[in-house]
Coordinates of C-alpha atoms and ligand atoms in Angstrom, one line a residue:
X1 CA -19.2 22.8 -5.3
X2 CA -16.7 23.4 -3.1
X3 CA -15.1 20.4 -1.6
X4 CA -13.4 20.7 2.1
X5 CA -11.7 17.8 1.6
X6 CA -8.9 17.0 -0.3
X7 CA -6.3 14.2 -0.7
X8 CA -3.3 15.5 -2.7
X9 CA -1.8 13.0 -4.9
X10 CA 2.0 14.3 -5.4
X11 CA 2.9 12.3 -8.6
X12 CA 6.6 14.1 -8.3
X13 CA 7.5 12.6 -5.1
X14 CA 5.6 9.4 -6.4
X15 CA 8.4 9.3 -9.2
X16 CA 11.0 10.5 -6.4
X17 CA 9.8 6.8 -4.7
X18 CA 10.1 5.0 -7.7
X19 CA 13.8 6.1 -8.1
X20 CA 14.3 5.4 -5.0
X21 CA 13.3 1.5 -5.0
X22 CA 15.7 1.7 -8.6
X23 CA 18.6 2.8 -6.2
X24 CA 18.2 0.1 -3.6
X25 CA 17.5 -2.5 -5.9
X26 CA 19.9 -2.0 -8.6
X27 CA 19.7 -4.4 -11.5
X28 CA 16.7 -6.3 -10.3
X29 CA 13.2 -5.5 -11.8
X30 CA 10.4 -3.8 -10.4
X31 CA 6.8 -4.8 -9.6
X32 CA 4.8 -1.7 -8.8
X33 CA 2.3 -2.4 -6.4
X34 CA -1.0 -1.0 -6.5
X35 CA -3.6 -3.3 -5.6
X36 CA -6.6 -2.1 -3.3
X37 CA -6.9 1.2 -5.4
X38 CA -2.9 2.0 -5.7
X39 CA -3.3 2.2 -1.5
X40 CA -5.9 4.6 -1.4
X41 CA -4.2 6.7 -4.0
X42 CA -5.9 5.8 -7.2
X43 CA -5.0 3.1 -9.2
X44 CA -5.5 4.6 -12.5
X45 CA -3.4 7.4 -12.0
X46 CA -0.4 5.5 -10.1
X47 CA -0.6 3.3 -13.1
X48 CA -0.3 5.9 -15.7
X49 CA 2.1 7.6 -13.6
X50 CA 4.7 4.8 -13.7
X51 CA 3.8 3.9 -17.3
X52 CA 6.6 1.5 -18.8
X53 CA 7.8 -0.3 -15.6
X54 CA 8.1 -3.5 -15.5
X55 CA 5.4 -4.9 -14.4
X56 CA 2.4 -4.0 -12.2
X57 CA 0.9 -6.0 -9.8
X58 CA -2.8 -5.9 -8.3
X59 CA -4.6 -8.8 -5.8
X60 CA -7.6 -9.6 -8.2
X61 CA -8.5 -10.4 -11.5
X62 CA -11.1 -7.4 -11.0
X63 CA -8.6 -4.7 -10.5
X64 CA -6.6 -5.9 -13.2
X65 CA -9.6 -5.9 -15.9
X66 CA -10.3 -2.3 -14.9
X67 CA -6.8 -1.4 -15.8
X68 CA -7.1 -2.9 -19.3
X69 CA -10.5 -1.2 -20.0
X70 CA -8.6 2.1 -19.7
X71 CA -6.1 0.5 -22.0
X72 CA -3.1 -0.1 -19.4
X73 CA -0.6 -1.9 -21.5
X74 CA 2.0 -2.9 -19.1
X75 CA 2.7 -6.1 -17.8
X76 CA 0.2 -7.1 -14.8
X77 CA 0.3 -9.7 -12.3
X78 CA -2.3 -10.9 -10.6
X79 CA -1.4 -11.6 -6.9
X80 CA -4.0 -14.0 -5.7
X81 CA -4.5 -15.8 -9.3
X82 CA -7.9 -17.8 -9.5
X83 CA -10.3 -20.0 -8.2
X84 CA -12.1 -21.4 -11.8
X85 CA -11.3 -21.9 -15.2
X86 CA -13.5 -19.6 -15.9
X87 CA -11.5 -17.1 -13.8
X88 CA -8.4 -18.6 -15.7
X89 CA -9.7 -17.9 -18.8
X90 CA -9.8 -14.3 -18.3
X91 CA -6.4 -14.0 -17.0
X92 CA -5.5 -15.1 -20.2
X93 CA -7.9 -13.7 -22.5
X94 CA -6.5 -10.2 -20.8
X95 CA -3.2 -11.3 -21.0
X96 CA -2.2 -11.2 -17.3
X97 CA 0.5 -13.0 -15.2
X98 CA -1.1 -15.1 -12.3
X99 CA -0.1 -16.3 -9.1
X100 CA -0.8 -20.3 -8.4
X101 CA -0.4 -20.5 -4.7
X102 CA -2.2 -24.0 -4.3
X103 CA -2.3 -27.3 -5.9
X104 CA -6.2 -27.3 -6.7
X105 CA -4.7 -24.0 -9.1
X106 CA -2.6 -26.3 -10.8
X107 CA -5.1 -29.1 -10.9
X108 CA -7.4 -25.9 -13.2
X109 CA -4.3 -25.2 -14.7
X110 CA -3.7 -28.8 -16.3
X111 CA -7.2 -29.0 -17.0
X112 CA -8.6 -26.0 -18.5
X113 CA -8.2 -25.4 -22.4
X114 CA -6.5 -21.6 -22.7
X115 CA -5.8 -19.9 -26.2
X116 CA -2.3 -18.9 -25.5
X117 CA 0.1 -19.9 -22.6
X118 CA 0.7 -17.7 -19.3
X119 CA 3.4 -16.6 -17.1
X120 CA 2.7 -18.5 -14.1
X121 CA 4.5 -16.9 -10.4
X122 CA 4.3 -20.3 -8.4
X123 CA 4.4 -18.8 -4.8
X124 CA 5.9 -21.0 -2.2
X125 CA 5.4 -20.8 1.2
X126 CA 8.6 -20.1 3.3
X127 CA 7.0 -19.4 6.9
X128 CA 4.2 -16.5 6.2
X129 CA 1.8 -19.8 6.1
X130 CA -1.2 -17.4 4.6
X131 CA -0.8 -18.4 0.6
X132 CA 1.6 -20.3 -0.6
X133 CA 3.1 -24.3 -1.6
X134 CA 4.3 -26.0 0.8
X135 CA 8.1 -25.9 0.3
X136 CA 8.2 -30.0 1.4
X137 CA 6.3 -29.9 -2.2
X138 CA 7.5 -27.6 -4.0
X139 CA 9.7 -29.7 -6.2
X140 CA 6.6 -31.9 -8.0
X141 CA 4.6 -28.7 -8.1
X142 CA 7.5 -27.1 -9.9
X143 CA 7.3 -30.1 -12.1
X144 CA 3.5 -30.3 -12.7
X145 CA 3.9 -26.7 -13.5
X146 CA 6.3 -27.0 -16.1
X147 CA 5.2 -29.5 -17.9
X148 CA 2.0 -28.1 -18.4
X149 CA 0.8 -26.6 -22.0
X150 CA -0.6 -23.6 -20.5
X151 CA 2.7 -22.7 -19.1
X152 CA 5.1 -19.9 -21.0
X153 CA 7.1 -19.1 -18.4
X154 CA 7.2 -19.6 -14.3
X155 CA 9.1 -17.5 -12.4
X156 CA 8.9 -18.6 -8.4
X157 CA 8.2 -16.7 -5.3
X158 CA 7.4 -16.3 -1.5
X159 CA 6.5 -13.3 0.5
X160 CA 8.2 -12.6 3.9
X161 CA 6.1 -12.1 7.2
X162 CA 8.3 -9.8 9.4
X163 CA 10.4 -7.7 7.6
X164 CA 9.4 -5.1 8.9
X165 CA 11.6 -5.5 12.3
X166 CA 14.6 -5.9 10.8
X167 CA 15.7 -7.3 13.8
X168 CA 13.7 -10.0 13.4
X169 CA 16.0 -13.4 12.8
X170 CA 13.1 -14.9 10.7
X171 CA 13.6 -12.9 7.7
X172 CA 16.9 -14.7 7.1
X173 CA 15.5 -17.7 8.0
X174 CA 13.0 -17.3 5.1
X175 CA 15.6 -15.9 2.4
X176 CA 17.8 -19.1 3.1
X177 CA 14.8 -21.6 2.8
X178 CA 13.9 -19.8 -0.5
X179 CA 17.3 -19.5 -1.8
X180 CA 17.7 -23.2 -1.4
X181 CA 14.8 -23.8 -2.9
X182 CA 15.3 -21.6 -6.0
X183 CA 18.6 -22.3 -6.7
X184 CA 18.8 -26.2 -8.5
X185 CA 16.6 -24.2 -10.8
X186 CA 17.4 -22.1 -13.6
X187 CA 14.3 -19.5 -12.7
X188 CA 13.9 -15.8 -11.7
X189 CA 12.5 -15.6 -8.4
X190 CA 10.8 -13.1 -6.3
X191 CA 10.8 -12.5 -2.7
X192 CA 10.9 -8.6 -1.8
X193 CA 8.1 -6.4 -0.8
X194 CA 9.1 -2.7 0.4
X195 CA 10.5 -4.0 3.8
X196 CA 12.7 -6.8 2.1
X197 CA 14.0 -3.9 -0.6
X198 CA 15.1 -1.1 2.6
X199 CA 16.2 -3.7 5.3
X200 CA 17.1 -7.3 3.4
X201 CA 19.3 -6.7 0.0
X202 CA 19.8 -10.4 -0.3
X203 CA 15.8 -10.4 -0.7
X204 CA 16.2 -8.9 -4.1
X205 CA 16.6 -11.5 -6.3
X206 CA 15.3 -11.1 -10.0
X207 CA 11.8 -8.8 -9.1
X208 CA 11.3 -7.4 -6.1
X209 CA 7.4 -5.9 -5.4
X210 CA 7.3 -2.6 -3.6
X211 CA 4.4 -1.1 -2.4
X212 CA 4.1 1.1 0.6
X213 CA 7.6 2.9 0.0
X214 CA 6.6 3.7 -3.9
X215 CA 4.1 6.0 -1.5
X216 CA 6.4 7.4 0.8
X217 CA 5.8 5.6 3.6
X218 CA 8.0 3.9 5.7
X219 CA 7.3 -0.1 5.7
X220 CA 9.6 -0.4 9.3
X221 CA 7.7 -0.5 12.9
X222 CA 8.0 3.1 13.8
X223 CA 9.8 4.8 11.6
X224 CA 9.1 7.3 8.9
X225 CA 9.3 7.5 5.4
X226 CA 11.3 11.0 5.7
X227 CA 14.4 9.2 7.2
X228 CA 14.5 7.0 4.1
X229 CA 14.5 9.6 1.9
X230 CA 10.8 8.5 0.7
X231 CA 8.6 11.8 0.0
X232 CA 5.0 11.9 1.2
X233 CA 2.8 10.9 -2.1
X234 CA -0.8 11.7 -0.4
X235 CA -1.1 15.0 1.6
X236 CA -4.6 15.0 3.6
X237 CA -6.4 18.4 4.0
X238 CA -9.6 19.6 4.9
X239 CA -10.6 23.3 6.7
X240 CA -11.4 25.1 9.3
X241 CA -15.2 25.8 9.5
X242 CA -15.8 27.5 13.1
X243 CA -13.5 28.7 15.7
X244 CA -15.1 28.9 19.5
X245 CA -14.0 29.8 23.0
X246 CA -14.6 27.1 25.5
X247 CA -14.4 28.2 29.6
X248 CA -11.8 26.6 32.0
X249 CA -13.8 23.4 32.8
X250 CA -16.0 22.9 30.1
X251 CA -16.6 19.5 28.6
X252 CA -16.1 19.4 24.8
X253 CA -18.2 16.6 22.5
X254 CA -19.1 13.7 22.4
X255 CA -19.6 11.8 25.5
X256 CA -17.0 15.0 27.2
X257 CA -13.9 12.8 26.9
X258 CA -11.8 16.3 26.8
X259 CA -12.1 19.1 30.0
X260 CA -10.5 22.5 29.4
X261 CA -8.4 22.9 32.3
X262 CA -7.8 26.6 31.1
X263 CA -9.8 28.9 29.0
X264 CA -9.0 28.4 25.5
X265 CA -10.0 28.7 21.6
X266 CA -11.8 25.0 19.7
X267 CA -11.3 24.9 16.2
X268 CA -13.6 22.7 14.3
X269 CA -12.3 21.2 11.4
X270 CA -14.9 19.6 9.0
X271 CA -13.4 16.4 8.6
X272 CA -13.8 12.5 10.6
X273 CA -14.1 9.1 10.0
X274 CA -17.2 9.4 7.8
X275 CA -13.9 10.6 5.3
X276 CA -11.7 8.0 6.8
X277 CA -9.8 10.3 9.3
X278 CA -9.5 7.2 12.4
X279 CA -11.7 7.9 15.2
X280 CA -9.7 6.1 17.4
X281 CA -6.8 8.6 17.7
X282 CA -6.1 9.8 21.0
X283 CA -6.5 13.6 22.6
X284 CA -3.4 15.0 21.6
X285 CA -2.6 13.6 18.3
X286 CA -1.5 16.7 15.9
X287 CA -2.9 18.4 12.9
X288 CA -0.8 21.3 11.2
X289 CA -2.2 24.7 10.4
X290 CA 0.0 27.1 8.9
X291 CA 2.6 24.4 9.5
X292 CA 2.3 24.4 13.3
X293 CA 1.3 21.9 15.4
X294 CA -2.2 21.8 16.8
X295 CA -3.9 19.0 19.2
X296 CA -6.7 17.1 18.9
X297 CA -9.3 17.2 21.7
X298 CA -12.5 15.4 22.5
X299 CA -13.6 12.6 20.1
X300 CA -13.0 12.4 16.5
X301 CA -16.9 12.5 14.8
X302 CA -18.0 11.8 11.9
X303 CA -17.5 15.0 9.6
X304 CA -16.2 17.2 12.5
X305 CA -12.9 17.1 14.6
X306 CA -12.1 19.5 16.9
X307 CA -8.7 21.2 17.8
X308 CA -7.2 23.2 20.8
X309 CA -5.8 26.5 18.9
X310 CA -5.5 28.5 22.1
X311 CA -4.8 32.1 21.1
X312 CA -3.3 31.6 18.0
X313 CA -4.9 33.8 14.9
X314 CA -6.3 31.1 13.1
X315 CA -9.3 32.0 10.9
X316 CA -12.0 30.5 9.7
X317 CA -11.6 29.0 6.1
X318 CA -7.9 28.1 6.6
X319 CA -6.6 24.9 5.8
X320 CA -5.4 22.0 7.7
X321 CA -3.4 19.2 7.4
X322 CA -4.3 15.7 9.0
X323 CA -0.8 13.7 7.8
X324 CA 1.0 14.0 4.5
X325 CA 3.9 16.6 3.5
X326 CA 4.9 18.0 7.2
X327 CA 3.4 15.6 9.3
X328 CA 4.0 11.8 8.9
X329 CA 0.8 9.1 8.5
X330 CA 3.1 6.7 9.9
X331 CA 2.5 8.9 13.2
X332 CA -0.9 9.5 12.7
X333 CA -0.8 5.8 12.0
X334 CA 0.5 4.5 15.5
X335 CA -1.6 7.2 17.7
X336 CA -4.4 5.1 16.1
X337 CA -2.9 2.4 16.9
X338 CA -3.0 0.8 13.3
X339 CA -0.1 0.7 10.7
X340 CA -0.2 3.6 7.5
X341 CA -1.3 1.6 5.4
X342 CA -4.6 0.7 6.7
X343 CA -5.2 5.2 7.1
X344 CA -4.4 5.5 3.2
X345 CA -6.1 2.8 2.4
X346 CA -9.8 4.1 4.2
X347 CA -10.2 7.4 2.7
X348 CA -13.9 7.7 1.3
X349 CA -15.9 8.6 -1.4
X350 CA -16.5 12.3 0.1
X351 CA -12.5 13.0 0.1
X352 CA -11.7 14.4 -3.3
X353 CA -8.5 13.1 -4.8
X354 CA -6.7 15.8 -6.9
X355 CA -2.8 15.1 -8.5
X356 CA -0.2 17.5 -8.1
X357 CA 3.3 18.2 -9.7
X358 CA 2.7 16.1 -12.5
X359 CA 5.4 17.1 -14.7
Ligands
PLP1 C1 0.8 -6.0 -1.3 C2 2.2 -7.0 -1.4 C3 3.5 -6.4 -1.8 C4 3.8 -5.2 -1.3 O1 4.0 -4.6 0.1 P1 4.6 -3.7 0.4 O2 4.7 -3.8 2.0 O3 3.3 -2.7 0.3 O4 6.0 -3.3 -0.5 C5 4.4 -7.7 -2.3 N1 4.4 -8.8 -2.3 C6 2.8 -9.3 -2.0 C7 2.8 -10.8 -2.4 C8 2.0 -8.5 -1.7 O5 0.7 -9.1 -1.6

């Protein structure tokens, strides 16, 4: 059976991007963030390709257990931690590191009986105001966690809210606050996501937590991976299934949102929002055929998207690149009024994933 739509995952590019992280952070340890199915790239595929990294991070216990079930033995950090004693027991049983971001979790840590002590990443809120223990009580929280018999080791962490905008002074404020909290203690510390790694060397500390840059995508608003010497890992491809002429003045697609201002030819591509290609893209968003850009015209529908190919000698069956190698996903994301993180996460079951350049 032929699957028209493919996401090619370039393992060589992935490894290249990890080397770029290493070049930026020197001696700091690296936590490879593979939550949300490795940002849509395939959690297991990425974990196996990067086997032997300092640690992996996932959002929740379910993702972590899925990795343990297929014998991933690397250190795994659960970023959301647990909300019950049962979940805490699972963390211990599956040899996971956990984030603790709330005093209620400290209560659970104190009252749950665990077979072995665990590593706790104590998350302090330094300004994001999403998850994290208020910095005003960080010292008492730290004391409670360190005195608990279930604690093997503590790493202090926090998360940056606005590092995607290097000009925003908020990040420096967060870094300064985090430094003041961590300095009195002899603990390892972790603050930087991809934007911190690339834009704020002072945020590196002992452990960095790259996600998006590993996939070759710029974390910065309006940037693209290539300018940071990152290589796109995912290339989304489809193919042409029909080519039709359209006359001057005719309307195309649902709602007739595009009208031919001259006679031209329309290539119908076999991909749409049912595959995860964003419906929000506007007329003019590019696709690549034969290394050349052609504009999308009319609305993206569930299974199909139309492209104005003019008189170019393209034929039915030819490959079309929607994003990735040669066409930055960041550009498509900005056309869709979103961020590349969302696009790569959202491909559906219909798309067939294959790894390339594995050696
Ligand atoms: C997702 C996540 C990261 C990675 O962020 P990127 O912007 O993808 O590099 C790092 N730390 C935490 C706590 C996260 O939730």
